[in-house]
Amino acid sequence: MHGRFEFENYTEDLFDDLALVCPPSVSTALPIRRAEFLAGRAMAQAALHALGLPAPEIPIGPDRAPLWPRESAGSITHARRYCACFAIADPSWQLGVDVETLASGHALESILSITANENERALIVRQTALPPNWLATLLFSAKETLFKALYPMVRRFFGFDCAELRTTPANGCLRLHLTQTLCQGLPKGQHFDIWFDIASDHVLTWLALRRFSNNQT
């Protein structure tokens, strides 16, 4: 489930109108950040309702990730005027979703220097399927989605260099390969197919995985 929200229509009263709580860590943020948080949580409640599930408050966990109801799994994302929620009525799944507006200028330079390694930058320039700035934005979004999906199993933060794009995306799918072993069950070389959709000024990526327990100490 994804959509667009108008920041100009945001007011603090909307939290009460939607029966949502603005947590202390968000209440002191800039208005645009509060609006993004509100839109994401409202989208999450709508997704749970669509699944026929109760839609309680979804608090922020100690690692900043949303704490989903026990009978569900999900992922929330927002960027500027866009937000999305990927949810399922089955806690045995782990989901990731990310939306990003098309990067240009300094934002594009930052993505290329921080997100992409030398091989990925060469591929972005060499391939002809997508304009380079679109593929760079898509790569950044796909790696964010992969992190969200894997983090509950890895249980530690890992960087953009842990996954690599080696081939040009096709048919709405981008394949990332792990460049190092993240934990038992996620070895170096394992690949993940990230689904994506490209709109006029933004990209949306998502991934669903069966969850497993990482018992490493």
PDB file of C-alpha atoms in Angstrom:
ATOM      1  CA  MET A   1       0.000   0.000   0.000  1.00  0.00           C
ATOM      2  CA  HIS A   2       1.497   3.342  -0.977  1.00  0.00           C
ATOM      3  CA  GLY A   3       0.374   6.901  -1.544  1.00  0.00           C
ATOM      4  CA  ARG A   4       1.125  10.588  -1.542  1.00  0.00           C
ATOM      5  CA  PHE A   5       0.477  13.119   1.199  1.00  0.00           C
ATOM      6  CA  GLU A   6       0.353  16.915   1.082  1.00  0.00           C
ATOM      7  CA  PHE A   7       2.634  18.451   3.674  1.00  0.00           C
ATOM      8  CA  GLU A   8       0.799  21.779   3.394  1.00  0.00           C
ATOM      9  CA  ASN A   9      -2.292  20.139   4.927  1.00  0.00           C
ATOM     10  CA  TYR A  10      -0.436  18.845   7.988  1.00  0.00           C
ATOM     11  CA  THR A  11      -1.485  20.032  11.451  1.00  0.00           C
ATOM     12  CA  GLU A  12      -0.711  18.670  14.907  1.00  0.00           C
ATOM     13  CA  ASP A  13      -4.431  17.943  15.389  1.00  0.00           C
ATOM     14  CA  LEU A  14      -4.237  15.191  12.783  1.00  0.00           C
ATOM     15  CA  PHE A  15      -2.577  12.894  15.325  1.00  0.00           C
ATOM     16  CA  ASP A  16      -5.693  13.124  17.517  1.00  0.00           C
ATOM     17  CA  ASP A  17      -8.025  12.917  14.522  1.00  0.00           C
ATOM     18  CA  LEU A  18      -6.387   9.640  13.455  1.00  0.00           C
ATOM     19  CA  ALA A  19      -6.065   8.326  17.028  1.00  0.00           C
ATOM     20  CA  LEU A  20      -2.284   8.256  16.724  1.00  0.00           C
ATOM     21  CA  VAL A  21       0.375   9.275  19.223  1.00  0.00           C
ATOM     22  CA  CYS A  22       3.322  11.482  18.339  1.00  0.00           C
ATOM     23  CA  PRO A  23       6.221  10.012  20.369  1.00  0.00           C
ATOM     24  CA  PRO A  24       8.667  12.341  22.147  1.00  0.00           C
ATOM     25  CA  SER A  25      11.456  11.493  19.701  1.00  0.00           C
ATOM     26  CA  VAL A  26       9.271  12.752  16.849  1.00  0.00           C
ATOM     27  CA  SER A  27       7.484  15.655  18.556  1.00  0.00           C
ATOM     28  CA  THR A  28      10.677  17.742  18.596  1.00  0.00           C
ATOM     29  CA  ALA A  29      11.504  17.070  14.932  1.00  0.00           C
ATOM     30  CA  LEU A  30      10.871  19.443  12.051  1.00  0.00           C
ATOM     31  CA  PRO A  31       7.237  19.665  10.858  1.00  0.00           C
ATOM     32  CA  ILE A  32       8.027  17.781   7.636  1.00  0.00           C
ATOM     33  CA  ARG A  33       9.441  14.883   9.690  1.00  0.00           C
ATOM     34  CA  ARG A  34       6.348  14.825  11.910  1.00  0.00           C
ATOM     35  CA  ALA A  35       4.156  14.830   8.804  1.00  0.00           C
ATOM     36  CA  GLU A  36       6.128  11.931   7.315  1.00  0.00           C
ATOM     37  CA  PHE A  37       5.830   9.943  10.538  1.00  0.00           C
ATOM     38  CA  LEU A  38       2.086  10.586  10.706  1.00  0.00           C
ATOM     39  CA  ALA A  39       1.573   9.570   7.072  1.00  0.00           C
ATOM     40  CA  GLY A  40       3.575   6.379   7.552  1.00  0.00           C
ATOM     41  CA  ARG A  41       1.720   5.329  10.696  1.00  0.00           C
ATOM     42  CA  ALA A  42      -1.658   6.153   9.125  1.00  0.00           C
ATOM     43  CA  MET A  43      -0.696   4.040   6.120  1.00  0.00           C
ATOM     44  CA  ALA A  44       0.316   1.189   8.440  1.00  0.00           C
ATOM     45  CA  GLN A  45      -3.032   1.286  10.241  1.00  0.00           C
ATOM     46  CA  ALA A  46      -4.840   1.244   6.894  1.00  0.00           C
ATOM     47  CA  ALA A  47      -2.770  -1.757   5.794  1.00  0.00           C
ATOM     48  CA  LEU A  48      -3.599  -3.689   8.980  1.00  0.00           C
ATOM     49  CA  HIS A  49      -7.292  -2.882   8.585  1.00  0.00           C
ATOM     50  CA  ALA A  50      -7.143  -4.112   4.982  1.00  0.00           C
ATOM     51  CA  LEU A  51      -5.731  -7.409   6.267  1.00  0.00           C
ATOM     52  CA  GLY A  52      -8.622  -7.740   8.698  1.00  0.00           C
ATOM     53  CA  LEU A  53      -6.363  -7.233  11.716  1.00  0.00           C
ATOM     54  CA  PRO A  54      -6.667  -4.915  14.709  1.00  0.00           C
ATOM     55  CA  ALA A  55      -4.707  -1.735  14.122  1.00  0.00           C
ATOM     56  CA  PRO A  56      -3.237  -0.626  17.445  1.00  0.00           C
ATOM     57  CA  GLU A  57      -0.568   2.003  17.865  1.00  0.00           C
ATOM     58  CA  ILE A  58       2.716   0.877  16.275  1.00  0.00           C
ATOM     59  CA  PRO A  59       5.425   2.176  18.619  1.00  0.00           C
ATOM     60  CA  ILE A  60       9.073   2.817  17.835  1.00  0.00           C
ATOM     61  CA  GLY A  61      11.398   0.102  19.117  1.00  0.00           C
ATOM     62  CA  PRO A  62      14.763   0.664  20.828  1.00  0.00           C
ATOM     63  CA  ASP A  63      16.501   0.225  17.465  1.00  0.00           C
ATOM     64  CA  ARG A  64      14.133   2.781  15.842  1.00  0.00           C
ATOM     65  CA  ALA A  65      12.236   0.063  13.934  1.00  0.00           C
ATOM     66  CA  PRO A  66       8.421  -0.160  14.173  1.00  0.00           C
ATOM     67  CA  LEU A  67       7.098  -2.722  16.671  1.00  0.00           C
ATOM     68  CA  TRP A  68       4.384  -4.616  14.820  1.00  0.00           C
ATOM     69  CA  PRO A  69       1.499  -6.500  16.463  1.00  0.00           C
ATOM     70  CA  ARG A  70       2.368 -10.105  17.249  1.00  0.00           C
ATOM     71  CA  GLU A  71       0.117 -11.553  14.520  1.00  0.00           C
ATOM     72  CA  SER A  72       1.626  -9.460  11.726  1.00  0.00           C
ATOM     73  CA  ALA A  73       4.840  -8.325  10.067  1.00  0.00           C
ATOM     74  CA  GLY A  74       5.485  -5.150   8.165  1.00  0.00           C
ATOM     75  CA  SER A  75       7.705  -2.324   7.015  1.00  0.00           C
ATOM     76  CA  ILE A  76       7.076   1.419   6.663  1.00  0.00           C
ATOM     77  CA  THR A  77       8.795   4.022   4.521  1.00  0.00           C
ATOM     78  CA  HIS A  78       8.386   7.698   3.700  1.00  0.00           C
ATOM     79  CA  ALA A  79      10.275  10.227   1.619  1.00  0.00           C
ATOM     80  CA  ARG A  80       9.146  13.802   1.156  1.00  0.00           C
ATOM     81  CA  ARG A  81       5.555  13.514  -0.105  1.00  0.00           C
ATOM     82  CA  TYR A  82       5.418   9.741  -0.514  1.00  0.00           C
ATOM     83  CA  CYS A  83       4.846   6.965   1.974  1.00  0.00           C
ATOM     84  CA  ALA A  84       4.284   3.214   1.775  1.00  0.00           C
ATOM     85  CA  CYS A  85       3.583   0.247   4.006  1.00  0.00           C
ATOM     86  CA  PHE A  86       4.157  -3.434   3.239  1.00  0.00           C
ATOM     87  CA  ALA A  87       2.333  -5.662   5.731  1.00  0.00           C
ATOM     88  CA  ILE A  88       1.227  -9.276   6.048  1.00  0.00           C
ATOM     89  CA  ALA A  89      -0.902 -11.207   8.545  1.00  0.00           C
ATOM     90  CA  ASP A  90       1.885 -13.707   9.218  1.00  0.00           C
ATOM     91  CA  PRO A  91       4.762 -12.986  11.632  1.00  0.00           C
ATOM     92  CA  SER A  92       6.920 -15.713  10.071  1.00  0.00           C
ATOM     93  CA  TRP A  93       7.729 -13.304   7.239  1.00  0.00           C
ATOM     94  CA  GLN A  94      10.181 -10.426   7.328  1.00  0.00           C
ATOM     95  CA  LEU A  95       9.433  -7.497   5.022  1.00  0.00           C
ATOM     96  CA  GLY A  96      11.296  -4.525   3.655  1.00  0.00           C
ATOM     97  CA  VAL A  97       9.988  -1.553   1.694  1.00  0.00           C
ATOM     98  CA  ASP A  98      11.525   1.768   0.685  1.00  0.00           C
ATOM     99  CA  VAL A  99      10.477   4.787  -1.350  1.00  0.00           C
ATOM    100  CA  GLU A 100      12.934   7.373  -2.667  1.00  0.00           C
ATOM    101  CA  THR A 101      12.488  10.470  -4.784  1.00  0.00           C
ATOM    102  CA  LEU A 102      14.665  10.739  -7.882  1.00  0.00           C
ATOM    103  CA  ALA A 103      18.151  11.890  -6.898  1.00  0.00           C
ATOM    104  CA  SER A 104      19.998  14.672  -8.689  1.00  0.00           C
ATOM    105  CA  GLY A 105      22.810  17.114  -7.995  1.00  0.00           C
ATOM    106  CA  HIS A 106      24.517  16.685  -4.615  1.00  0.00           C
ATOM    107  CA  ALA A 107      22.080  13.939  -3.571  1.00  0.00           C
ATOM    108  CA  LEU A 108      23.059  11.900  -6.623  1.00  0.00           C
ATOM    109  CA  GLU A 109      26.761  12.449  -5.958  1.00  0.00           C
ATOM    110  CA  SER A 110      26.263  11.303  -2.367  1.00  0.00           C
ATOM    111  CA  ILE A 111      24.441   8.141  -3.451  1.00  0.00           C
ATOM    112  CA  LEU A 112      27.160   7.263  -5.941  1.00  0.00           C
ATOM    113  CA  SER A 113      29.960   7.801  -3.410  1.00  0.00           C
ATOM    114  CA  ILE A 114      28.324   6.207  -0.356  1.00  0.00           C
ATOM    115  CA  THR A 115      25.946   3.571  -1.728  1.00  0.00           C
ATOM    116  CA  ALA A 116      27.709   2.261  -4.844  1.00  0.00           C
ATOM    117  CA  ASN A 117      31.111   0.600  -5.043  1.00  0.00           C
ATOM    118  CA  GLU A 118      33.454   0.922  -8.031  1.00  0.00           C
ATOM    119  CA  ASN A 119      31.881  -1.985  -9.923  1.00  0.00           C
ATOM    120  CA  GLU A 120      28.369  -0.668  -9.342  1.00  0.00           C
ATOM    121  CA  ARG A 121      29.296   2.828 -10.494  1.00  0.00           C
ATOM    122  CA  ALA A 122      30.761   1.359 -13.682  1.00  0.00           C
ATOM    123  CA  LEU A 123      27.580  -0.660 -14.267  1.00  0.00           C
ATOM    124  CA  ILE A 124      25.386   2.400 -13.709  1.00  0.00           C
ATOM    125  CA  VAL A 125      27.299   4.299 -16.404  1.00  0.00           C
ATOM    126  CA  ARG A 126      27.646   1.352 -18.810  1.00  0.00           C
ATOM    127  CA  GLN A 127      24.086  -0.012 -18.858  1.00  0.00           C
ATOM    128  CA  THR A 128      21.406   1.480 -21.103  1.00  0.00           C
ATOM    129  CA  ALA A 129      18.200   0.129 -19.557  1.00  0.00           C
ATOM    130  CA  LEU A 130      17.726   3.104 -17.221  1.00  0.00           C
ATOM    131  CA  PRO A 131      19.080   6.651 -17.006  1.00  0.00           C
ATOM    132  CA  PRO A 132      22.068   6.623 -14.615  1.00  0.00           C
ATOM    133  CA  ASN A 133      20.372   8.803 -11.985  1.00  0.00           C
ATOM    134  CA  TRP A 134      17.345   6.492 -11.960  1.00  0.00           C
ATOM    135  CA  LEU A 135      19.455   3.369 -11.469  1.00  0.00           C
ATOM    136  CA  ALA A 136      21.519   5.065  -8.753  1.00  0.00           C
ATOM    137  CA  THR A 137      18.324   6.022  -6.909  1.00  0.00           C
ATOM    138  CA  LEU A 138      16.945   2.531  -7.409  1.00  0.00           C
ATOM    139  CA  LEU A 139      20.139   0.949  -6.067  1.00  0.00           C
ATOM    140  CA  PHE A 140      20.018   3.104  -2.940  1.00  0.00           C
ATOM    141  CA  SER A 141      16.367   2.198  -2.356  1.00  0.00           C
ATOM    142  CA  ALA A 142      16.977  -1.522  -2.943  1.00  0.00           C
ATOM    143  CA  LYS A 143      19.803  -1.597  -0.401  1.00  0.00           C
ATOM    144  CA  GLU A 144      17.607   0.202   2.136  1.00  0.00           C
ATOM    145  CA  THR A 145      14.876  -2.385   1.543  1.00  0.00           C
ATOM    146  CA  LEU A 146      17.345  -5.249   1.941  1.00  0.00           C
ATOM    147  CA  PHE A 147      18.613  -3.808   5.225  1.00  0.00           C
ATOM    148  CA  LYS A 148      15.077  -3.511   6.604  1.00  0.00           C
ATOM    149  CA  ALA A 149      14.246  -7.095   5.650  1.00  0.00           C
ATOM    150  CA  LEU A 150      17.475  -8.607   7.006  1.00  0.00           C
ATOM    151  CA  TYR A 151      18.059  -6.523  10.127  1.00  0.00           C
ATOM    152  CA  PRO A 152      15.725  -8.505  12.445  1.00  0.00           C
ATOM    153  CA  MET A 153      17.651 -11.663  11.527  1.00  0.00           C
ATOM    154  CA  VAL A 154      21.154 -10.154  11.541  1.00  0.00           C
ATOM    155  CA  ARG A 155      20.466  -8.086  14.688  1.00  0.00           C
ATOM    156  CA  ARG A 156      23.179  -5.544  13.951  1.00  0.00           C
ATOM    157  CA  PHE A 157      23.679  -2.655  11.590  1.00  0.00           C
ATOM    158  CA  PHE A 158      25.534  -3.309   8.341  1.00  0.00           C
ATOM    159  CA  GLY A 159      26.571  -1.008   5.537  1.00  0.00           C
ATOM    160  CA  PHE A 160      25.833  -0.542   1.854  1.00  0.00           C
ATOM    161  CA  ASP A 161      29.040  -2.397   1.010  1.00  0.00           C
ATOM    162  CA  CYS A 162      27.543  -5.672   2.276  1.00  0.00           C
ATOM    163  CA  ALA A 163      25.439  -6.073  -0.880  1.00  0.00           C
ATOM    164  CA  GLU A 164      26.319  -5.557  -4.533  1.00  0.00           C
ATOM    165  CA  LEU A 165      24.447  -5.087  -7.795  1.00  0.00           C
ATOM    166  CA  ARG A 166      26.150  -7.100 -10.554  1.00  0.00           C
ATOM    167  CA  THR A 167      23.645  -7.094 -13.411  1.00  0.00           C
ATOM    168  CA  THR A 168      21.240  -4.616 -14.938  1.00  0.00           C
ATOM    169  CA  PRO A 169      17.740  -4.760 -13.380  1.00  0.00           C
ATOM    170  CA  ALA A 170      15.048  -6.235 -15.625  1.00  0.00           C
ATOM    171  CA  ASN A 171      11.329  -6.979 -15.507  1.00  0.00           C
ATOM    172  CA  GLY A 172      10.805  -4.978 -12.339  1.00  0.00           C
ATOM    173  CA  CYS A 173      13.434  -6.914 -10.388  1.00  0.00           C
ATOM    174  CA  LEU A 174      16.895  -5.959  -9.092  1.00  0.00           C
ATOM    175  CA  ARG A 175      19.237  -8.660  -7.763  1.00  0.00           C
ATOM    176  CA  LEU A 176      21.635  -7.928  -4.900  1.00  0.00           C
ATOM    177  CA  HIS A 177      24.427 -10.302  -3.835  1.00  0.00           C
ATOM    178  CA  LEU A 178      25.864 -10.376  -0.317  1.00  0.00           C
ATOM    179  CA  THR A 179      29.566  -9.501  -0.382  1.00  0.00           C
ATOM    180  CA  GLN A 180      30.163 -10.952   3.086  1.00  0.00           C
ATOM    181  CA  THR A 181      28.530 -13.364   5.500  1.00  0.00           C
ATOM    182  CA  LEU A 182      26.134 -11.447   7.740  1.00  0.00           C
ATOM    183  CA  CYS A 183      25.144 -14.291  10.053  1.00  0.00           C
ATOM    184  CA  GLN A 184      24.381 -17.993  10.045  1.00  0.00           C
ATOM    185  CA  GLY A 185      21.900 -18.501   7.223  1.00  0.00           C
ATOM    186  CA  LEU A 186      22.988 -15.381   5.308  1.00  0.00           C
ATOM    187  CA  PRO A 187      26.310 -16.387   3.705  1.00  0.00           C
ATOM    188  CA  LYS A 188      28.503 -14.423   1.343  1.00  0.00           C
ATOM    189  CA  GLY A 189      27.245 -14.809  -2.229  1.00  0.00           C
ATOM    190  CA  GLN A 190      23.575 -15.282  -1.356  1.00  0.00           C
ATOM    191  CA  HIS A 191      21.375 -13.188  -3.603  1.00  0.00           C
ATOM    192  CA  PHE A 192      18.042 -11.443  -3.113  1.00  0.00           C
ATOM    193  CA  ASP A 193      15.606 -10.311  -5.781  1.00  0.00           C
ATOM    194  CA  ILE A 194      14.231  -6.886  -4.879  1.00  0.00           C
ATOM    195  CA  TRP A 195      11.036  -5.906  -6.676  1.00  0.00           C
ATOM    196  CA  PHE A 196      10.602  -2.326  -7.800  1.00  0.00           C
ATOM    197  CA  ASP A 197       8.246   0.141  -9.415  1.00  0.00           C
ATOM    198  CA  ILE A 198       9.316   3.378 -11.077  1.00  0.00           C
ATOM    199  CA  ALA A 199       6.977   6.382 -11.147  1.00  0.00           C
ATOM    200  CA  SER A 200       7.395   9.863 -12.588  1.00  0.00           C
ATOM    201  CA  ASP A 201       9.618  11.189  -9.803  1.00  0.00           C
ATOM    202  CA  HIS A 202      10.193   8.366  -7.320  1.00  0.00           C
ATOM    203  CA  VAL A 203      10.962   4.664  -6.979  1.00  0.00           C
ATOM    204  CA  LEU A 204       9.447   2.026  -4.712  1.00  0.00           C
ATOM    205  CA  THR A 205      11.242  -1.209  -3.757  1.00  0.00           C
ATOM    206  CA  TRP A 206      10.089  -4.157  -1.647  1.00  0.00           C
ATOM    207  CA  LEU A 207      11.167  -7.610  -0.465  1.00  0.00           C
ATOM    208  CA  ALA A 208       9.529 -10.452   1.496  1.00  0.00           C
ATOM    209  CA  LEU A 209      11.541 -13.221   3.175  1.00  0.00           C
ATOM    210  CA  ARG A 210      10.734 -16.143   5.420  1.00  0.00           C
ATOM    211  CA  ARG A 211      12.157 -15.270   8.812  1.00  0.00           C
ATOM    212  CA  PHE A 212      14.631 -17.511  10.606  1.00  0.00           C
ATOM    213  CA  SER A 213      16.256 -17.376  14.020  1.00  0.00           C
ATOM    214  CA  ASN A 214      19.897 -16.343  14.203  1.00  0.00           C
ATOM    215  CA  ASN A 215      21.282 -18.239  17.179  1.00  0.00           C
ATOM    216  CA  GLN A 216      24.849 -17.044  16.800  1.00  0.00           C
ATOM    217  CA  THR A 217      26.447 -15.612  19.890  1.00  0.00           C
TER     218      THR A 217
END
